CSV table of C-alpha atoms (C1' of nucleotides) in Angstrom, one decimal:
chain,number,residue,atom,x,y,z
A,89,UNK,CA,84.5,72.0,64.0
A,90,UNK,CA,86.5,74.7,65.7
A,91,UNK,CA,85.4,78.2,66.1
A,92,UNK,CA,87.5,80.9,64.1
A,93,UNK,CA,90.1,82.4,66.1
A,94,UNK,CA,89.5,85.6,67.8
A,95,UNK,CA,91.1,88.5,65.7
A,96,UNK,CA,94.2,90.0,67.3
A,97,UNK,CA,93.0,93.5,66.6
A,98,UNK,CA,89.4,93.1,67.9
A,99,UNK,CA,89.8,95.8,70.4
A,100,UNK,CA,92.5,98.1,68.9
A,101,UNK,CA,89.9,100.8,68.3
A,102,UNK,CA,87.7,99.8,71.2
A,103,UNK,CA,90.4,99.3,73.8
A,104,UNK,CA,89.8,99.2,77.6
A,105,UNK,CA,91.0,102.7,78.2
A,106,UNK,CA,88.4,103.6,75.6
A,107,UNK,CA,86.0,101.6,77.5
A,108,UNK,CA,86.5,103.4,80.7
A,109,UNK,CA,83.2,105.6,80.4
A,110,UNK,CA,81.5,102.3,80.0
A,111,UNK,CA,82.2,101.6,83.6
A,112,UNK,CA,80.1,104.7,84.3
A,113,UNK,CA,83.2,106.7,85.7
A,114,UNK,CA,84.1,106.4,89.4
A,115,UNK,CA,82.1,104.8,92.2
A,116,UNK,CA,79.6,107.6,92.8
A,117,UNK,CA,79.3,109.0,89.2
A,118,UNK,CA,76.2,106.9,88.1
A,119,UNK,CA,74.4,107.9,91.5
A,120,UNK,CA,75.2,111.6,90.9
A,121,UNK,CA,73.8,111.4,87.5
A,122,UNK,CA,70.6,109.9,88.6
A,123,UNK,CA,70.3,112.6,91.3
A,124,UNK,CA,70.4,115.2,88.8
A,125,UNK,CA,67.7,113.5,86.7
A,126,UNK,CA,65.1,115.8,88.1
A,127,UNK,CA,67.0,119.2,87.5
A,128,UNK,CA,70.0,121.0,88.9
A,129,UNK,CA,71.2,120.5,92.3
A,130,UNK,CA,73.2,122.2,94.9
A,131,UNK,CA,76.5,120.4,96.3
A,132,UNK,CA,74.9,120.1,99.7
A,133,UNK,CA,71.8,118.6,98.2
A,134,UNK,CA,73.7,116.0,96.5
A,135,UNK,CA,75.2,114.9,99.9
A,136,UNK,CA,71.9,114.0,101.5
A,137,UNK,CA,71.0,110.9,99.2
A,138,UNK,CA,74.8,110.1,98.9
A,139,UNK,CA,75.3,110.3,102.7
A,140,UNK,CA,78.4,108.1,102.7
A,141,UNK,CA,80.5,110.3,100.6
A,142,UNK,CA,82.8,112.9,101.9
A,143,UNK,CA,82.9,116.3,100.5
A,144,UNK,CA,86.3,115.7,98.9
A,145,UNK,CA,85.1,112.6,97.0
A,146,UNK,CA,82.0,114.2,95.9
A,147,UNK,CA,84.1,117.1,94.5
A,148,UNK,CA,86.3,114.6,92.7
A,149,UNK,CA,83.5,113.0,91.1
A,150,UNK,CA,81.7,116.0,90.1
A,151,UNK,CA,85.0,117.4,88.5
A,152,UNK,CA,85.4,114.3,86.5
A,153,UNK,CA,81.8,114.4,85.2
A,154,UNK,CA,82.3,118.2,84.4
A,155,UNK,CA,85.6,117.4,82.7
A,156,UNK,CA,83.8,114.6,80.4
A,157,UNK,CA,81.1,117.1,79.6
A,158,UNK,CA,78.4,115.1,81.4
A,159,UNK,CA,77.7,117.7,84.1
A,160,UNK,CA,77.6,121.6,84.1
A,161,UNK,CA,78.7,123.6,87.2
A,162,UNK,CA,77.2,126.9,87.4
A,163,UNK,CA,78.0,129.7,89.9
A,164,UNK,CA,75.1,132.0,90.0
A,165,UNK,CA,75.3,135.7,90.7
A,166,UNK,CA,72.3,135.6,92.9
A,167,UNK,CA,73.6,134.1,96.1
A,168,UNK,CA,70.1,132.5,96.9
A,169,UNK,CA,71.0,129.9,94.1
A,170,UNK,CA,74.7,129.5,95.0
A,171,UNK,CA,76.4,126.7,93.0
A,172,UNK,CA,74.4,124.4,90.9
A,173,UNK,CA,75.3,121.2,89.1
A,174,UNK,CA,73.1,120.0,86.1
A,175,UNK,CA,73.0,117.5,83.4
A,176,UNK,CA,74.4,118.5,80.1
A,177,UNK,CA,72.6,117.0,77.0
A,178,UNK,CA,75.3,114.5,76.8
A,179,UNK,CA,74.9,113.6,80.4
A,180,UNK,CA,71.2,113.4,80.0
A,181,UNK,CA,71.8,111.0,77.0
A,182,UNK,CA,73.7,108.7,79.2
A,183,UNK,CA,70.6,108.2,81.6
A,184,UNK,CA,69.5,105.7,79.0
A,185,UNK,CA,72.2,103.2,79.0
A,186,UNK,CA,72.4,103.7,82.6
A,187,UNK,CA,68.9,102.8,83.2
A,188,UNK,CA,69.4,99.6,81.2
A,189,UNK,CA,72.2,98.7,83.3
A,190,UNK,CA,70.3,99.4,86.4
A,191,UNK,CA,67.2,97.3,85.2
A,192,UNK,CA,69.7,94.4,84.5
A,193,UNK,CA,71.2,94.6,87.8
A,194,UNK,CA,67.8,94.9,89.7
A,195,UNK,CA,66.6,91.7,87.7
A,196,UNK,CA,69.6,89.7,88.4
A,197,UNK,CA,70.7,90.9,91.7
A,198,UNK,CA,69.7,87.6,93.5
A,199,UNK,CA,71.8,85.7,91.0
A,200,UNK,CA,74.7,87.8,91.6
A,201,UNK,CA,74.6,87.5,95.4
A,202,UNK,CA,74.0,83.7,95.1
A,203,UNK,CA,76.9,83.2,92.9
A,204,UNK,CA,79.2,85.2,95.3
A,205,UNK,CA,77.9,83.3,98.2
A,206,UNK,CA,78.5,79.8,96.6
A,207,UNK,CA,81.9,80.7,95.4
A,208,UNK,CA,84.8,79.4,97.0
A,209,UNK,CA,88.2,80.8,96.3
A,210,UNK,CA,90.6,78.6,94.2
B,231,UNK,CA,58.9,126.9,93.0
B,232,UNK,CA,61.6,124.6,94.1
B,233,UNK,CA,62.1,121.0,93.2
B,234,UNK,CA,61.3,118.5,96.0
B,235,UNK,CA,64.3,117.6,97.9
B,236,UNK,CA,66.2,114.2,97.2
B,237,UNK,CA,65.2,111.7,99.7
B,238,UNK,CA,68.0,110.7,102.1
B,239,UNK,CA,67.3,107.0,101.6
B,240,UNK,CA,67.3,107.2,97.7
B,241,UNK,CA,70.2,104.7,97.3
B,242,UNK,CA,70.0,102.7,100.6
B,243,UNK,CA,69.0,99.7,98.5
B,244,UNK,CA,70.9,100.6,95.4
B,245,UNK,CA,74.0,101.7,97.1
B,246,UNK,CA,77.4,102.2,95.2
B,247,UNK,CA,78.8,98.9,96.3
B,248,UNK,CA,75.6,97.7,95.0
B,249,UNK,CA,76.2,99.4,91.8
B,250,UNK,CA,79.7,97.9,91.3
B,251,UNK,CA,78.5,95.3,88.6
B,252,UNK,CA,77.1,98.4,86.6
B,253,UNK,CA,80.6,99.4,86.2
B,254,UNK,CA,81.1,96.2,84.3
B,255,UNK,CA,83.7,94.8,86.8
B,256,UNK,CA,87.4,95.5,86.3
B,257,UNK,CA,89.1,97.0,83.2
B,258,UNK,CA,89.0,94.0,81.1
B,259,UNK,CA,85.8,92.3,82.2
B,260,UNK,CA,83.5,93.7,79.5
B,261,UNK,CA,86.1,92.9,76.8
B,262,UNK,CA,86.4,89.3,78.2
B,263,UNK,CA,82.6,89.0,78.1
B,264,UNK,CA,82.5,90.1,74.4
B,265,UNK,CA,85.4,87.7,73.6
B,266,UNK,CA,83.2,84.8,74.9
B,267,UNK,CA,80.0,85.8,72.9
B,268,UNK,CA,80.9,83.4,70.0
B,269,UNK,CA,81.4,80.4,72.4
B,270,UNK,CA,83.8,79.0,74.9
B,271,UNK,CA,87.4,80.0,74.6
B,272,UNK,CA,90.8,79.0,76.0
B,273,UNK,CA,92.9,81.1,78.3
B,274,UNK,CA,95.5,81.5,75.6
B,275,UNK,CA,93.0,82.4,73.1
B,276,UNK,CA,91.6,85.2,75.1
B,277,UNK,CA,95.2,86.7,75.4
B,278,UNK,CA,95.3,87.2,71.6
B,279,UNK,CA,92.6,90.0,71.3
B,280,UNK,CA,93.5,91.2,74.7
B,281,UNK,CA,97.2,91.5,73.8
B,282,UNK,CA,98.0,93.9,76.3
B,283,UNK,CA,97.0,92.1,79.4
B,284,UNK,CA,99.5,89.9,81.4
B,285,UNK,CA,98.4,86.5,82.5
B,286,UNK,CA,98.2,87.5,86.0
B,287,UNK,CA,95.7,90.4,85.3
B,288,UNK,CA,93.6,88.0,83.0
B,289,UNK,CA,93.4,85.5,85.6
B,290,UNK,CA,92.2,88.1,88.0
B,291,UNK,CA,89.5,89.3,85.7
B,292,UNK,CA,88.4,85.7,85.0
B,293,UNK,CA,88.3,84.6,88.6
B,294,UNK,CA,86.1,87.7,89.4
B,295,UNK,CA,83.8,86.9,86.6
B,296,UNK,CA,83.6,83.4,87.6
B,297,UNK,CA,83.0,84.4,91.2
B,298,UNK,CA,79.9,86.5,90.1
B,299,UNK,CA,78.6,83.6,88.1
B,300,UNK,CA,79.1,85.3,84.7
B,301,UNK,CA,81.6,83.0,83.5
B,302,UNK,CA,82.0,79.2,83.8
B,303,UNK,CA,85.5,77.6,83.9
B,304,UNK,CA,85.7,74.0,82.8
B,305,UNK,CA,88.6,71.8,82.9
B,306,UNK,CA,88.1,69.0,80.5
B,307,UNK,CA,89.3,65.6,80.9
B,308,UNK,CA,90.3,65.3,77.3
B,309,UNK,CA,93.5,67.3,77.2
B,310,UNK,CA,92.8,68.5,73.8
B,311,UNK,CA,90.0,70.7,75.0
B,312,UNK,CA,92.0,71.8,78.2
B,313,UNK,CA,90.5,74.5,80.2
B,314,UNK,CA,87.7,76.4,78.7
B,315,UNK,CA,86.0,79.7,79.7
B,316,UNK,CA,82.3,80.1,78.8
B,317,UNK,CA,79.5,82.5,79.4
B,318,UNK,CA,76.9,81.5,81.8
B,319,UNK,CA,73.3,82.2,81.1
B,320,UNK,CA,73.7,85.1,83.5
B,321,UNK,CA,76.8,86.2,81.7
B,322,UNK,CA,74.9,86.0,78.5
B,323,UNK,CA,72.1,88.2,79.8
B,324,UNK,CA,74.8,91.0,80.4
B,325,UNK,CA,75.7,91.2,76.9
B,326,UNK,CA,72.7,93.2,76.3
B,327,UNK,CA,73.2,96.1,78.8
B,328,UNK,CA,76.8,96.0,77.7
B,329,UNK,CA,75.8,96.4,74.0
B,330,UNK,CA,73.6,99.3,74.9
B,331,UNK,CA,76.5,101.1,76.8
B,332,UNK,CA,79.0,100.2,73.8
B,333,UNK,CA,76.5,101.8,71.4
B,334,UNK,CA,76.2,105.0,73.5
B,335,UNK,CA,80.0,105.3,73.9
B,336,UNK,CA,80.4,104.8,70.1
B,337,UNK,CA,77.7,107.5,69.5
B,338,UNK,CA,79.1,110.0,71.8
B,339,UNK,CA,82.9,109.4,71.7
B,340,UNK,CA,83.7,112.5,69.9
B,341,UNK,CA,81.7,114.6,72.4
B,342,UNK,CA,83.6,113.0,75.2
B,343,UNK,CA,87.0,113.5,73.7
B,344,UNK,CA,86.2,117.1,72.9
B,345,UNK,CA,84.9,117.8,76.3
B,346,UNK,CA,88.2,116.5,77.8
B,347,UNK,CA,90.2,118.5,75.5
B,348,UNK,CA,88.4,121.7,76.1
B,349,UNK,CA,88.4,121.2,80.0
B,350,UNK,CA,90.8,123.1,81.9
B,351,UNK,CA,91.6,122.0,85.5
B,352,UNK,CA,90.1,124.2,88.3
C,227,DC,C1',77.4,126.8,101.8
C,228,DT,C1',81.1,124.9,98.9
C,229,DG,C1',84.5,123.2,99.0
C,230,DT,C1',90.4,122.5,100.1
C,231,DA,C1',94.4,120.4,102.4
C,232,DT,C1',96.6,116.4,104.5
C,233,DC,C1',97.3,112.0,105.3
C,234,DC,C1',96.4,107.2,104.9
C,235,DA,C1',94.5,102.5,103.5
C,236,DA,C1',92.8,99.6,99.9
C,237,DC,C1',92.7,98.1,95.5
C,238,DA,C1',93.9,97.9,90.3
C,239,DT,C1',97.1,97.4,87.0
C,240,DG,C1',101.3,95.8,85.2
C,241,DA,C1',106.3,94.0,84.3
C,242,DT,C1',109.0,90.2,85.0
C,243,DA,C1',110.3,85.8,86.2
C,244,DC,C1',109.1,81.0,87.4
C,245,DT,C1',106.2,76.4,87.7
C,246,DG,C1',103.5,71.7,86.8
D,123,DC,C1',99.1,75.4,77.9
D,124,DA,C1',97.5,77.7,82.0
D,125,DG,C1',98.6,79.6,85.1
D,126,DT,C1',101.5,81.5,90.1
D,127,DA,C1',104.8,84.6,92.6
D,128,DT,C1',107.0,88.9,93.4
D,129,DC,C1',107.4,93.5,93.3
D,130,DA,C1',106.5,98.1,92.0
D,131,DT,C1',103.5,101.9,90.8
D,132,DG,C1',99.2,104.4,90.3
D,133,DT,C1',94.6,105.4,91.2
D,134,DT,C1',90.3,105.5,94.3
D,135,DG,C1',88.1,106.1,98.3
D,136,DG,C1',87.8,108.2,102.6
D,137,DA,C1',88.6,110.2,107.6
D,138,DT,C1',89.6,114.4,109.6
D,139,DA,C1',90.4,119.0,109.9
D,140,DC,C1',90.1,123.7,108.1
D,141,DA,C1',89.0,127.9,105.0
D,142,DG,C1',86.6,131.5,101.9
DNA sequence: CTGTATCCAACATGATACTG
DNA sequence: CAGTATCATGTTGGATACAG
């Protein structure tokens, strides 16, 4: 009684490059999205909670989020408001799967740590 | 009427390195997990649906999944069964957030593509 | 305030060939 | 069958300094 073999074309349509957004973009992307959850934010505002990121890297992350239509960058005429980053509807829709992933990680964090600790390289 | 500032310690506990598993590991990790959904598989079996991956890269991916306790590698005494990779309970629990992310991507795939197409580099 | 410009280190991916 | 070794390339992340 063997299991049926895996079809060779299992991931032709849903291939890894296709899956890239599943990985929630780059290192900071998910964090940026959550920072924007409460409304538009300025560049310098985002650097506060993400205090380990350099401006270059934050810019990169924001540009990619913009490119993928998750974030909208707005340069206001009124200098008081400056430049603001906000979630697009698409970006907002991504908060849900993101929250599910966060919940999973929070719930199983200890197990992940334990596993890494007990693992000894081959 | 301004929004409250983002707290500087928002991600001290849930920092990006912490968030790494959210990104579902490396390029092939999510695909490997889904391949194991139906039960244990052999190394060479996994290469069939992931036919673009070289043995080295598949090994890397499997080792990392093993290290994080998501996958269990078993060398059977019976040579008929050889080496099998299977989901651990932890790995199995990850299928759920993974499925949510997949569903989101499937639903919004066109929007993502459109956004990329329309985007013109700054 | 909102970024750019360099330069550099680390890591991820992959092609190819080889081994017990 | 189940990998390992080598080499090459590309992508990320980041430190530092500077600019409009």
